[in-house]
CSV table of C-alpha atoms and ligand atoms in Angstrom, one decimal:
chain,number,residue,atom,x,y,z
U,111,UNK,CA,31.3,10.6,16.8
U,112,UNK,CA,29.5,8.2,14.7
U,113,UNK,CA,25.8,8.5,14.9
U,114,UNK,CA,23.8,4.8,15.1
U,115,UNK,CA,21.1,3.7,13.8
U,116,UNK,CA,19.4,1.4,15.4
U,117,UNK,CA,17.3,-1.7,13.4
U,118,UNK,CA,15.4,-4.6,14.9
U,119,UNK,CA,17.0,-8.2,13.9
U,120,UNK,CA,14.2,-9.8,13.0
U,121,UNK,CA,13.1,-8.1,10.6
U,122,UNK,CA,13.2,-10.2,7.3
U,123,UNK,CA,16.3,-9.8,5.7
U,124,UNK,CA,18.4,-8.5,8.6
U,125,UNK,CA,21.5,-9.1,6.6
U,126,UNK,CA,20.7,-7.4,3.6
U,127,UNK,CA,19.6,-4.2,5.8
U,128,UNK,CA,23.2,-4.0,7.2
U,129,UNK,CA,24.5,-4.5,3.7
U,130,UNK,CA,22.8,-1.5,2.4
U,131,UNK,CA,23.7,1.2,4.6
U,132,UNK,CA,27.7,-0.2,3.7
U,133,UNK,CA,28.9,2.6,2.0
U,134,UNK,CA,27.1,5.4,4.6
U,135,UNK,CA,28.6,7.1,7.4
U,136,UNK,CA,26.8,5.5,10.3
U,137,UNK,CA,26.5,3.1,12.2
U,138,UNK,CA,24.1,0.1,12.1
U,139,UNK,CA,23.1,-2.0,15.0
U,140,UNK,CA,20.8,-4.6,16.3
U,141,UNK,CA,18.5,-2.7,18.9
U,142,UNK,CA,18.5,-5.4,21.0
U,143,UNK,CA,22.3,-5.3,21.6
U,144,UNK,CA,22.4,-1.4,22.2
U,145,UNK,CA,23.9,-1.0,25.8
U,146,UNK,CA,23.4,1.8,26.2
U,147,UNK,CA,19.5,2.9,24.3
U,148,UNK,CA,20.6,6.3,24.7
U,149,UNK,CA,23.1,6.8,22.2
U,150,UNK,CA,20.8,5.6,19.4
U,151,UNK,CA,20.4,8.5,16.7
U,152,UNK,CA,17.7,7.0,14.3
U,153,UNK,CA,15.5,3.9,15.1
U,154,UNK,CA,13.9,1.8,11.8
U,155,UNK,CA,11.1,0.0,13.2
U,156,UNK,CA,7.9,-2.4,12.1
U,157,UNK,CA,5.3,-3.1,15.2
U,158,UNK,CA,7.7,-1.7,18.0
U,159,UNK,CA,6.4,-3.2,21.3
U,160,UNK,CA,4.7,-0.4,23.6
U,161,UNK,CA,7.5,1.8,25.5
U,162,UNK,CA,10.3,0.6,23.5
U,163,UNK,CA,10.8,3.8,21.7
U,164,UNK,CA,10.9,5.9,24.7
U,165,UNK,CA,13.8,3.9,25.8
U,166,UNK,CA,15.7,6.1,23.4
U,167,UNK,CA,16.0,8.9,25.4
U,168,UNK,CA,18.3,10.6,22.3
U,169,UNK,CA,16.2,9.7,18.9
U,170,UNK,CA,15.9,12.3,16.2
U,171,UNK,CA,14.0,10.5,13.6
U,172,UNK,CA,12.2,7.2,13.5
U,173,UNK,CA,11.4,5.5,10.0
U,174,UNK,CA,8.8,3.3,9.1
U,175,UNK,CA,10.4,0.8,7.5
U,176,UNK,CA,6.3,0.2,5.7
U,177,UNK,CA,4.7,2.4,3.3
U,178,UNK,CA,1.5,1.8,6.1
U,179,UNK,CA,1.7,3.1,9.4
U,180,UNK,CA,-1.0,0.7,11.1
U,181,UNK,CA,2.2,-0.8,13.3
U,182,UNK,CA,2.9,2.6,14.9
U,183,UNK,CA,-0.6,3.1,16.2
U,184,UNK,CA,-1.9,2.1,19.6
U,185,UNK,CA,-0.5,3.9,23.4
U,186,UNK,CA,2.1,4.1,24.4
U,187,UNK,CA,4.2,3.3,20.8
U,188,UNK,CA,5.8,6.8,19.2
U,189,UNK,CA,7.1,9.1,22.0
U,190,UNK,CA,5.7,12.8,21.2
U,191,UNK,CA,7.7,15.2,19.3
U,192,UNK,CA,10.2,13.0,17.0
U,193,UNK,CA,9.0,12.7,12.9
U,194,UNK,CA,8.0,9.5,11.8
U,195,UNK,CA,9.5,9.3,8.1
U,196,UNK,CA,7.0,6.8,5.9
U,197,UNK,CA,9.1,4.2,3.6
U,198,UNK,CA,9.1,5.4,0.3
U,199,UNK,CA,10.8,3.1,-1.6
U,200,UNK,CA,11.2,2.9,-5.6
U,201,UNK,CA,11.9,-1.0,-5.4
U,202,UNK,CA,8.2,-1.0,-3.1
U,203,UNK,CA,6.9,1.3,-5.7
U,204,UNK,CA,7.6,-0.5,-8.7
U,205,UNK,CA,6.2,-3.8,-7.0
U,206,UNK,CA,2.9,-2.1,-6.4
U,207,UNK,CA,2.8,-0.8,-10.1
U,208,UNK,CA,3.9,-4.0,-11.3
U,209,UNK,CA,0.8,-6.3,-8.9
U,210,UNK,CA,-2.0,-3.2,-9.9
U,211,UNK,CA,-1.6,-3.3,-13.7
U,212,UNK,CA,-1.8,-7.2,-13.4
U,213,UNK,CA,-4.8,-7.0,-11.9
U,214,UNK,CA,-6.2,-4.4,-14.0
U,215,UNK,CA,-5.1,-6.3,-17.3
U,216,UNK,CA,-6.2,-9.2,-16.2
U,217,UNK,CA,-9.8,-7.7,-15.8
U,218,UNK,CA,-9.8,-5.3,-18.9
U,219,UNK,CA,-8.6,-8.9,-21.4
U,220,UNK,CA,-11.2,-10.7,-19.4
U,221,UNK,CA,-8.9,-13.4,-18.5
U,222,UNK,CA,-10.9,-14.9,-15.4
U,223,UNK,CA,-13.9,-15.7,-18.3
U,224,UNK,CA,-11.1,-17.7,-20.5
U,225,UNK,CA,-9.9,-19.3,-17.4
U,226,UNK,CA,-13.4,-20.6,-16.8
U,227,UNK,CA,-13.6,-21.4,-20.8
U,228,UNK,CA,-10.6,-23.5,-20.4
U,229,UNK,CA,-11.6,-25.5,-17.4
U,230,UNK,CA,-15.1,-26.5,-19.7
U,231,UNK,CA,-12.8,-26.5,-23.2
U,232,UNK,CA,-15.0,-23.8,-24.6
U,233,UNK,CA,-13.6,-21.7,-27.7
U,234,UNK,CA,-15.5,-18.2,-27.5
U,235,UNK,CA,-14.2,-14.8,-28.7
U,236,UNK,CA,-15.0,-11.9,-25.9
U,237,UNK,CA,-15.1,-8.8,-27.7
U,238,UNK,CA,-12.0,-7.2,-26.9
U,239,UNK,CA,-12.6,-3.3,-25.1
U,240,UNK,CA,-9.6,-0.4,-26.4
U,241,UNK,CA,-8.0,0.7,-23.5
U,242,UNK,CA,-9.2,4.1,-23.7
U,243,UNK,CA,-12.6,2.9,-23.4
U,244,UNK,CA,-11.9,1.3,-19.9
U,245,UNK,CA,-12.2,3.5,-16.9
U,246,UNK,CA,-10.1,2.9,-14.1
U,247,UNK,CA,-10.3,4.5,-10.7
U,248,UNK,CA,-8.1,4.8,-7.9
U,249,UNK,CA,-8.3,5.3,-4.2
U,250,UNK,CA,-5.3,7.2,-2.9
U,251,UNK,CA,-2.8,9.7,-5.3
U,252,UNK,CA,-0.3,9.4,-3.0
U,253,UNK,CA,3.6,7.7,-3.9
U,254,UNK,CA,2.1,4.7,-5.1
U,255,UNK,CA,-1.4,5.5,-6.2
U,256,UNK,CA,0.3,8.2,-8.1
U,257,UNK,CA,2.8,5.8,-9.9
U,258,UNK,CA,-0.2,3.2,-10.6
U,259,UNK,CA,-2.0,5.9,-12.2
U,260,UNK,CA,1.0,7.2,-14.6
U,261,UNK,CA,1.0,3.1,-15.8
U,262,UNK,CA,-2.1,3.1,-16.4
U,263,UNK,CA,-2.0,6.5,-18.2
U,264,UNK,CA,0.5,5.0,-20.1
U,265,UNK,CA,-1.4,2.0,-21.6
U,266,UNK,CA,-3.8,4.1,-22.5
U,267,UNK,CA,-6.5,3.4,-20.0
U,268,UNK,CA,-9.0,6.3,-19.2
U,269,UNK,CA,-7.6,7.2,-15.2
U,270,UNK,CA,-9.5,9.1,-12.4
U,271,UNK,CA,-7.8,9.2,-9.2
U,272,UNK,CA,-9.3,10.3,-5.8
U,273,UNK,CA,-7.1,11.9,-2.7
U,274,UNK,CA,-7.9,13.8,0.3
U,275,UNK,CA,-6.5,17.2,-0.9
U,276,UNK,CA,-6.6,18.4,-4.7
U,277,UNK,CA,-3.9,16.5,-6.5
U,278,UNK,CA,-2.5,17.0,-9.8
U,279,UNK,CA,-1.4,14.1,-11.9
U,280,UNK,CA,-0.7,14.4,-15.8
U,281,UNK,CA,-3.5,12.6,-17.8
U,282,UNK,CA,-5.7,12.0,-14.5
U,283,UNK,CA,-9.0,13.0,-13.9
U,284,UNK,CA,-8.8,14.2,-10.5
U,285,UNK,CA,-11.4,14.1,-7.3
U,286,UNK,CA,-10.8,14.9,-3.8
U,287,UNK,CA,-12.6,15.1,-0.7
U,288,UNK,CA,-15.8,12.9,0.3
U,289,UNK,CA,-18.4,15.3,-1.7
U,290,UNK,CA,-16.6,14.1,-4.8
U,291,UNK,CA,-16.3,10.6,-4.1
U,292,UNK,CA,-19.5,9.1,-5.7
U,293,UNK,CA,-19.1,11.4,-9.0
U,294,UNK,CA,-15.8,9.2,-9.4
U,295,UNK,CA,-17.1,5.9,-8.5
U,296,UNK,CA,-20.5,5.9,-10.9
U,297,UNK,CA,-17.3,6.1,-13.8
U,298,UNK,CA,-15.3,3.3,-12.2
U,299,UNK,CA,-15.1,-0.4,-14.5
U,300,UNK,CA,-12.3,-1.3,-12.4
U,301,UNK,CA,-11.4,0.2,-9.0
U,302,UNK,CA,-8.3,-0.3,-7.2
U,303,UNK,CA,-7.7,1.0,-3.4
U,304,UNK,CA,-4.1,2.4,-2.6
U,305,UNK,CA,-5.0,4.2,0.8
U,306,UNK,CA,-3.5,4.1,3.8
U,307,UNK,CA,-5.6,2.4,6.5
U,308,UNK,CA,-6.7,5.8,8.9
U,309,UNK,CA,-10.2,6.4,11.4
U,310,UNK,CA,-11.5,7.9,7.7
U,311,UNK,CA,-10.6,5.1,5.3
U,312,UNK,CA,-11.7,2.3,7.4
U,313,UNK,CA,-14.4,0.2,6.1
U,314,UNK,CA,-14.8,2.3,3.1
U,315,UNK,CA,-14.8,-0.5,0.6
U,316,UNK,CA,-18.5,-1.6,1.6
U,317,UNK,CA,-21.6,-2.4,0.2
U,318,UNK,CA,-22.3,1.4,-0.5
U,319,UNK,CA,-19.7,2.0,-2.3
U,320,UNK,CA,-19.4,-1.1,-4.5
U,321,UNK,CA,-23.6,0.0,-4.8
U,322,UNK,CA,-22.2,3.4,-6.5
U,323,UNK,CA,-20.2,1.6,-9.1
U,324,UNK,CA,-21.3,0.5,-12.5
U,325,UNK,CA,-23.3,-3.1,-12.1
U,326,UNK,CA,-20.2,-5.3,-12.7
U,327,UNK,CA,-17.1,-3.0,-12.0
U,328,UNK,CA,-13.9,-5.2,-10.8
U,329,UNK,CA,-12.3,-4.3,-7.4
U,330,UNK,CA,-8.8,-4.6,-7.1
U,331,UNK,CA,-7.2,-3.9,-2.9
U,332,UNK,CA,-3.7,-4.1,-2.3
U,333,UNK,CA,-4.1,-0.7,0.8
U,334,UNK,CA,-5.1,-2.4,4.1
U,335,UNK,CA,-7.7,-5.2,5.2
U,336,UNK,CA,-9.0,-2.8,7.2
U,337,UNK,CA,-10.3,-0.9,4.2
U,338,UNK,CA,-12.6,-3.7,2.6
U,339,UNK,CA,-15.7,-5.5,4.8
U,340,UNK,CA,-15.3,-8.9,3.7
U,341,UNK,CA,-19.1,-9.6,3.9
U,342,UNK,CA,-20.4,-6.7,1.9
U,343,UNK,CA,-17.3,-8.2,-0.5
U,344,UNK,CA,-19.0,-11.6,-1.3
U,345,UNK,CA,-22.6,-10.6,-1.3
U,346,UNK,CA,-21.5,-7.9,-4.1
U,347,UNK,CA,-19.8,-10.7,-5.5
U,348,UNK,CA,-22.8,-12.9,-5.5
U,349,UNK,CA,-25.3,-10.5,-6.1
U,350,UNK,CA,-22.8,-9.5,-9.3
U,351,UNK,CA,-22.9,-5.7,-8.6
U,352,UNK,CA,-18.7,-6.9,-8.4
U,353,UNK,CA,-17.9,-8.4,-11.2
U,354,UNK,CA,-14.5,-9.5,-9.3
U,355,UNK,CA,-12.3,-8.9,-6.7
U,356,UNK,CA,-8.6,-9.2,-6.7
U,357,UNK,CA,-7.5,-8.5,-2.9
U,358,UNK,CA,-3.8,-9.0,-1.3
U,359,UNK,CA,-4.8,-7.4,2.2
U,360,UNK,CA,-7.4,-8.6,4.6
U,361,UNK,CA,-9.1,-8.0,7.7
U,362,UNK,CA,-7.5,-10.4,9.8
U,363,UNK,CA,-4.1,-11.7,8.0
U,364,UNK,CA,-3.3,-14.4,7.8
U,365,UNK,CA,-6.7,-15.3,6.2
U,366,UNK,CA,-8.2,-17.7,8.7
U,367,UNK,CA,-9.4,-20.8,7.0
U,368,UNK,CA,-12.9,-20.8,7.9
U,369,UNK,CA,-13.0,-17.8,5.3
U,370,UNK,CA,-15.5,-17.7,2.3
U,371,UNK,CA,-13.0,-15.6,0.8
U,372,UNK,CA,-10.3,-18.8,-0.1
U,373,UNK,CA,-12.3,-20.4,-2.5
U,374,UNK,CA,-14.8,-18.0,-3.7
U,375,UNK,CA,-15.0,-18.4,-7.9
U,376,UNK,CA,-14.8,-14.8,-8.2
U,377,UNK,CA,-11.8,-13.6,-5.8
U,378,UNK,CA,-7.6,-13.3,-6.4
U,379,UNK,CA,-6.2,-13.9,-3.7
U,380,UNK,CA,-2.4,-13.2,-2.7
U,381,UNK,CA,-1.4,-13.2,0.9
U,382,UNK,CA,-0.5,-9.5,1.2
U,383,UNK,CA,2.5,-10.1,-1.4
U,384,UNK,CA,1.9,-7.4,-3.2
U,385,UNK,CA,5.3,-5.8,-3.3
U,386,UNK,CA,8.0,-5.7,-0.6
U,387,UNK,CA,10.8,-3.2,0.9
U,388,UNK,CA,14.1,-3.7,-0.9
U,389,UNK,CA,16.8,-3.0,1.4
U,390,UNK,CA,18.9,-1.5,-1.1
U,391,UNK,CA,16.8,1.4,-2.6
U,392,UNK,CA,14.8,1.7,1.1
U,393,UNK,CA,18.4,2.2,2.4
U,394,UNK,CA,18.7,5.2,0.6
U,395,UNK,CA,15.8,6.9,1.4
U,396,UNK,CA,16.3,6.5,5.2
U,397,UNK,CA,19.8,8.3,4.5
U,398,UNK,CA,18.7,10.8,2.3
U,399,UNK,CA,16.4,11.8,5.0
U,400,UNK,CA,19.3,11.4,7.9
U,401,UNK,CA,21.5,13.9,5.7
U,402,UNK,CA,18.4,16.1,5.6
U,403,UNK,CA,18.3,16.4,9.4
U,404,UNK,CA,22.2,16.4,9.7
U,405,UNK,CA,22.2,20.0,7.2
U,406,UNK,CA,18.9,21.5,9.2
U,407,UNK,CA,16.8,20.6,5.3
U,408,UNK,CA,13.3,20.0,5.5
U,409,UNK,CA,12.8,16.4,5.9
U,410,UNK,CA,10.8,14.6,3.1
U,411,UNK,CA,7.8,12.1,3.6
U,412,UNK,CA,6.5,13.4,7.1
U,413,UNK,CA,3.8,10.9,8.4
U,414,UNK,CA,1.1,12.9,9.9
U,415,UNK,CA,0.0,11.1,13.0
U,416,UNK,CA,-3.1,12.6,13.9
U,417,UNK,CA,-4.3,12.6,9.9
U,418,UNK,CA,-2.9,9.0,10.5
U,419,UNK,CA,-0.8,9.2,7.2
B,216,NAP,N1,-0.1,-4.6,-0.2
B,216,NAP,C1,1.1,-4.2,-0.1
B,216,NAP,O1,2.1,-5.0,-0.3
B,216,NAP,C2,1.4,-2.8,0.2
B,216,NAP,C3,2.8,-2.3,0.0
B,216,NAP,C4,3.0,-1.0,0.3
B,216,NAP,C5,2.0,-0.1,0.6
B,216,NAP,N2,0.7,-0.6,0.8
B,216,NAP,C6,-0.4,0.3,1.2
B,216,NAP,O2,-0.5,1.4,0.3
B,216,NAP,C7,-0.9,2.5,1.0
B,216,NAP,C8,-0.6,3.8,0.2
B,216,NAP,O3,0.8,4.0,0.2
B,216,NAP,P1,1.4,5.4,-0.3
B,216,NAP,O4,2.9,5.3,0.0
B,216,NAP,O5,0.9,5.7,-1.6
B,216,NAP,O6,0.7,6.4,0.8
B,216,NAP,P2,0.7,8.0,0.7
B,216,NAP,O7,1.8,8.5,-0.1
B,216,NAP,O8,0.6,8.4,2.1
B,216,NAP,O9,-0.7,8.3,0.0
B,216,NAP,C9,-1.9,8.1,0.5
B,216,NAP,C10,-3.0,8.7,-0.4
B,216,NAP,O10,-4.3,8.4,0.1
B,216,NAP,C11,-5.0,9.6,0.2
B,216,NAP,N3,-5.9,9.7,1.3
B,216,NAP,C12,-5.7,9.4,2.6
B,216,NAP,N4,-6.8,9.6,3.4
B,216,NAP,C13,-7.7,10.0,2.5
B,216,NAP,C14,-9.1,10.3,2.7
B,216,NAP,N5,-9.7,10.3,3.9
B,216,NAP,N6,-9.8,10.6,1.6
B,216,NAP,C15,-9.3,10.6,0.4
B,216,NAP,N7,-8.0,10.3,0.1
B,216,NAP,C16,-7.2,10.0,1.2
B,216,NAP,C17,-4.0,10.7,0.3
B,216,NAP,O11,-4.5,12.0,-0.1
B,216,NAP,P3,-3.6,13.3,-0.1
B,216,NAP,O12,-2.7,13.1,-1.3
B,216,NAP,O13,-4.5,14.4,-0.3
B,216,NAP,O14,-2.8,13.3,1.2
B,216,NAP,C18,-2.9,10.2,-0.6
B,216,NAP,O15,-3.2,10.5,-2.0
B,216,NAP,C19,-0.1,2.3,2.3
B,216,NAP,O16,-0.7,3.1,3.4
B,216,NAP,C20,-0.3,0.9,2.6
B,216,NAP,O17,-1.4,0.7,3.3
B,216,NAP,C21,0.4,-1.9,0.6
């Protein structure tokens, strides 16, 4: 019998979803016209409403169809014992590579100043900085961190990288673990923040941490809102320990439009656009994983619920 996996229909791009899982063995189908919720195999879900997943009295998997898993936390959402596979996606991947080394470029060629220079027709030279000479810092090795820091590696840039475990990433200057945090930071022009959004992450783009960064360093976020306090944000920015901010995720989204943050001289802001699931290559990774569990392999990309990751 045909095994089914089950997808919501509003997610964006419904049609295309169905289109990618064409030429694989299984069956695709609206959750909300199941019949019968127990014959659903597989579940792809984003913000699945309390006690809708324990409807599926038969599921063996359930993927994330987001790299973050912020959705699946709260009571009552994931029923105990079934893996929760985190999108990784190489169409996602190469969005987030592609929106981190435009931010850091745009930073190490100091184009905000010649956007300013522009605005007052001003013709000045900034001495330009080699690559090498520019030290950029991330938050989070994990898939996409890890791909931003191979980028930047590859243009040259000076990389450090923190994680939660030891990580090992050629050309990287690796730290792990809170004791090692600040030794990376003090290094940091530019910092960009790829971690997931967990009890241990929250908050942790705050005034003490932009306070261990060089007077000036840039801070780019494209993780969670969660991550960053807005207010410690803008009064680094004013006091110019930041020298900028570019930020695509934010602590209440959409940005309300009371926020300082809209038109604040020294932000870039995208509304949380910073790349997006591709149907296609996400397709294949759900399947991969399906034909893991179908030959008894180890599944791949494992979220770890309690860790919250
Ligand atoms: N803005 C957007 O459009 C967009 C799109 C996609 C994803 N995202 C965000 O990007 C995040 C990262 O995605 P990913 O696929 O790279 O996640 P991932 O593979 O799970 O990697 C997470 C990384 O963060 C590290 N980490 C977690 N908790 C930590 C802690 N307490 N201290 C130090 N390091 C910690 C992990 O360390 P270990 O390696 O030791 O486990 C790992 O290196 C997602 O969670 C999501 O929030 C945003």
């Amino acid at each position: 019998m045909t095994e089914i996996l089950a997808i919501k229909s509003d997610f964006d791009r419904f049609g295309e979803w169905i289109d990618a899982f064409d030429q694989c063995d299984i069956d695709v189908v609206a959750w909300e016209k199941v019949d019968d919720p127990a014959s659903i195999d597989y579940a792809l879900v984003w913000k699945p409403e309390p006690g809708a997943l324990h409807r599926l009295t038969n599921l063996n998997i359930i993927f994330s169809i987001g790299a973050g898993l912020d959705h699946l936390k709260g009571d009552n959402i994931l029923p105990p014992g079934i893996p929760v596979i985190k999108m990784a996606d190489s169409g996602l991947t190469a969005g987030m590579v592609e929106y981190v080394l435009y931010c850091v470029l745009r930073y190490h060629r100091f184009m905000p100043e010649y956007e300013r220079q522009q605005e007052n027709r001003t013709w000045h030279g900034i001495l330009q900085v080699p690559a090498p000479q520019r030290t950029v810092g991330i938050l989070g090795l994990g898939e996409i961190g890890s791909a931003c820091a191979r980028a930047l590696v590859q243009l040259d840039f000076n990389v450090l990288g923190w994680s939660r475990s030891e990580k090992n990433v050629q050309g990287v200057t690796g730290f792990h673990g809170n004791d090692q945090l600040d030794a990376m930071l003090g290094q940091c022009d530019i910092l960009v923040c790829l971690l997931p959004h967990t009890r241990e992450t929250a908050g942790i783009l705050n005034a003490r941490t932009f306070a261990a960064l060089p007077k000036g360093a840039f801070l780019v976020n494209a993780g969670r809102g969660g991550l960053q306090d807005e207010r410690d944000i803008v009064e680094a920015l004013n006091s110019g320990q930041l020298g900028g901010a570019a930020l695509d995720v934010f602590q209440v989204e959409p940005l309300p439009d009371h926020s300082p943050l809209w038109n604040h001289s020294k932000i870039l802001l995208t509304p949380h656009v910073a790349s997006m699931n591709l149907p296609a290559t996400s397709a294949q990774h759900v399947y991969r994983n399906i034909m893991h569990f179908r030959e008894g392999q180890p599944l791949t990309h494992v979220a770890d619920m309690e860790r919250g990751y």
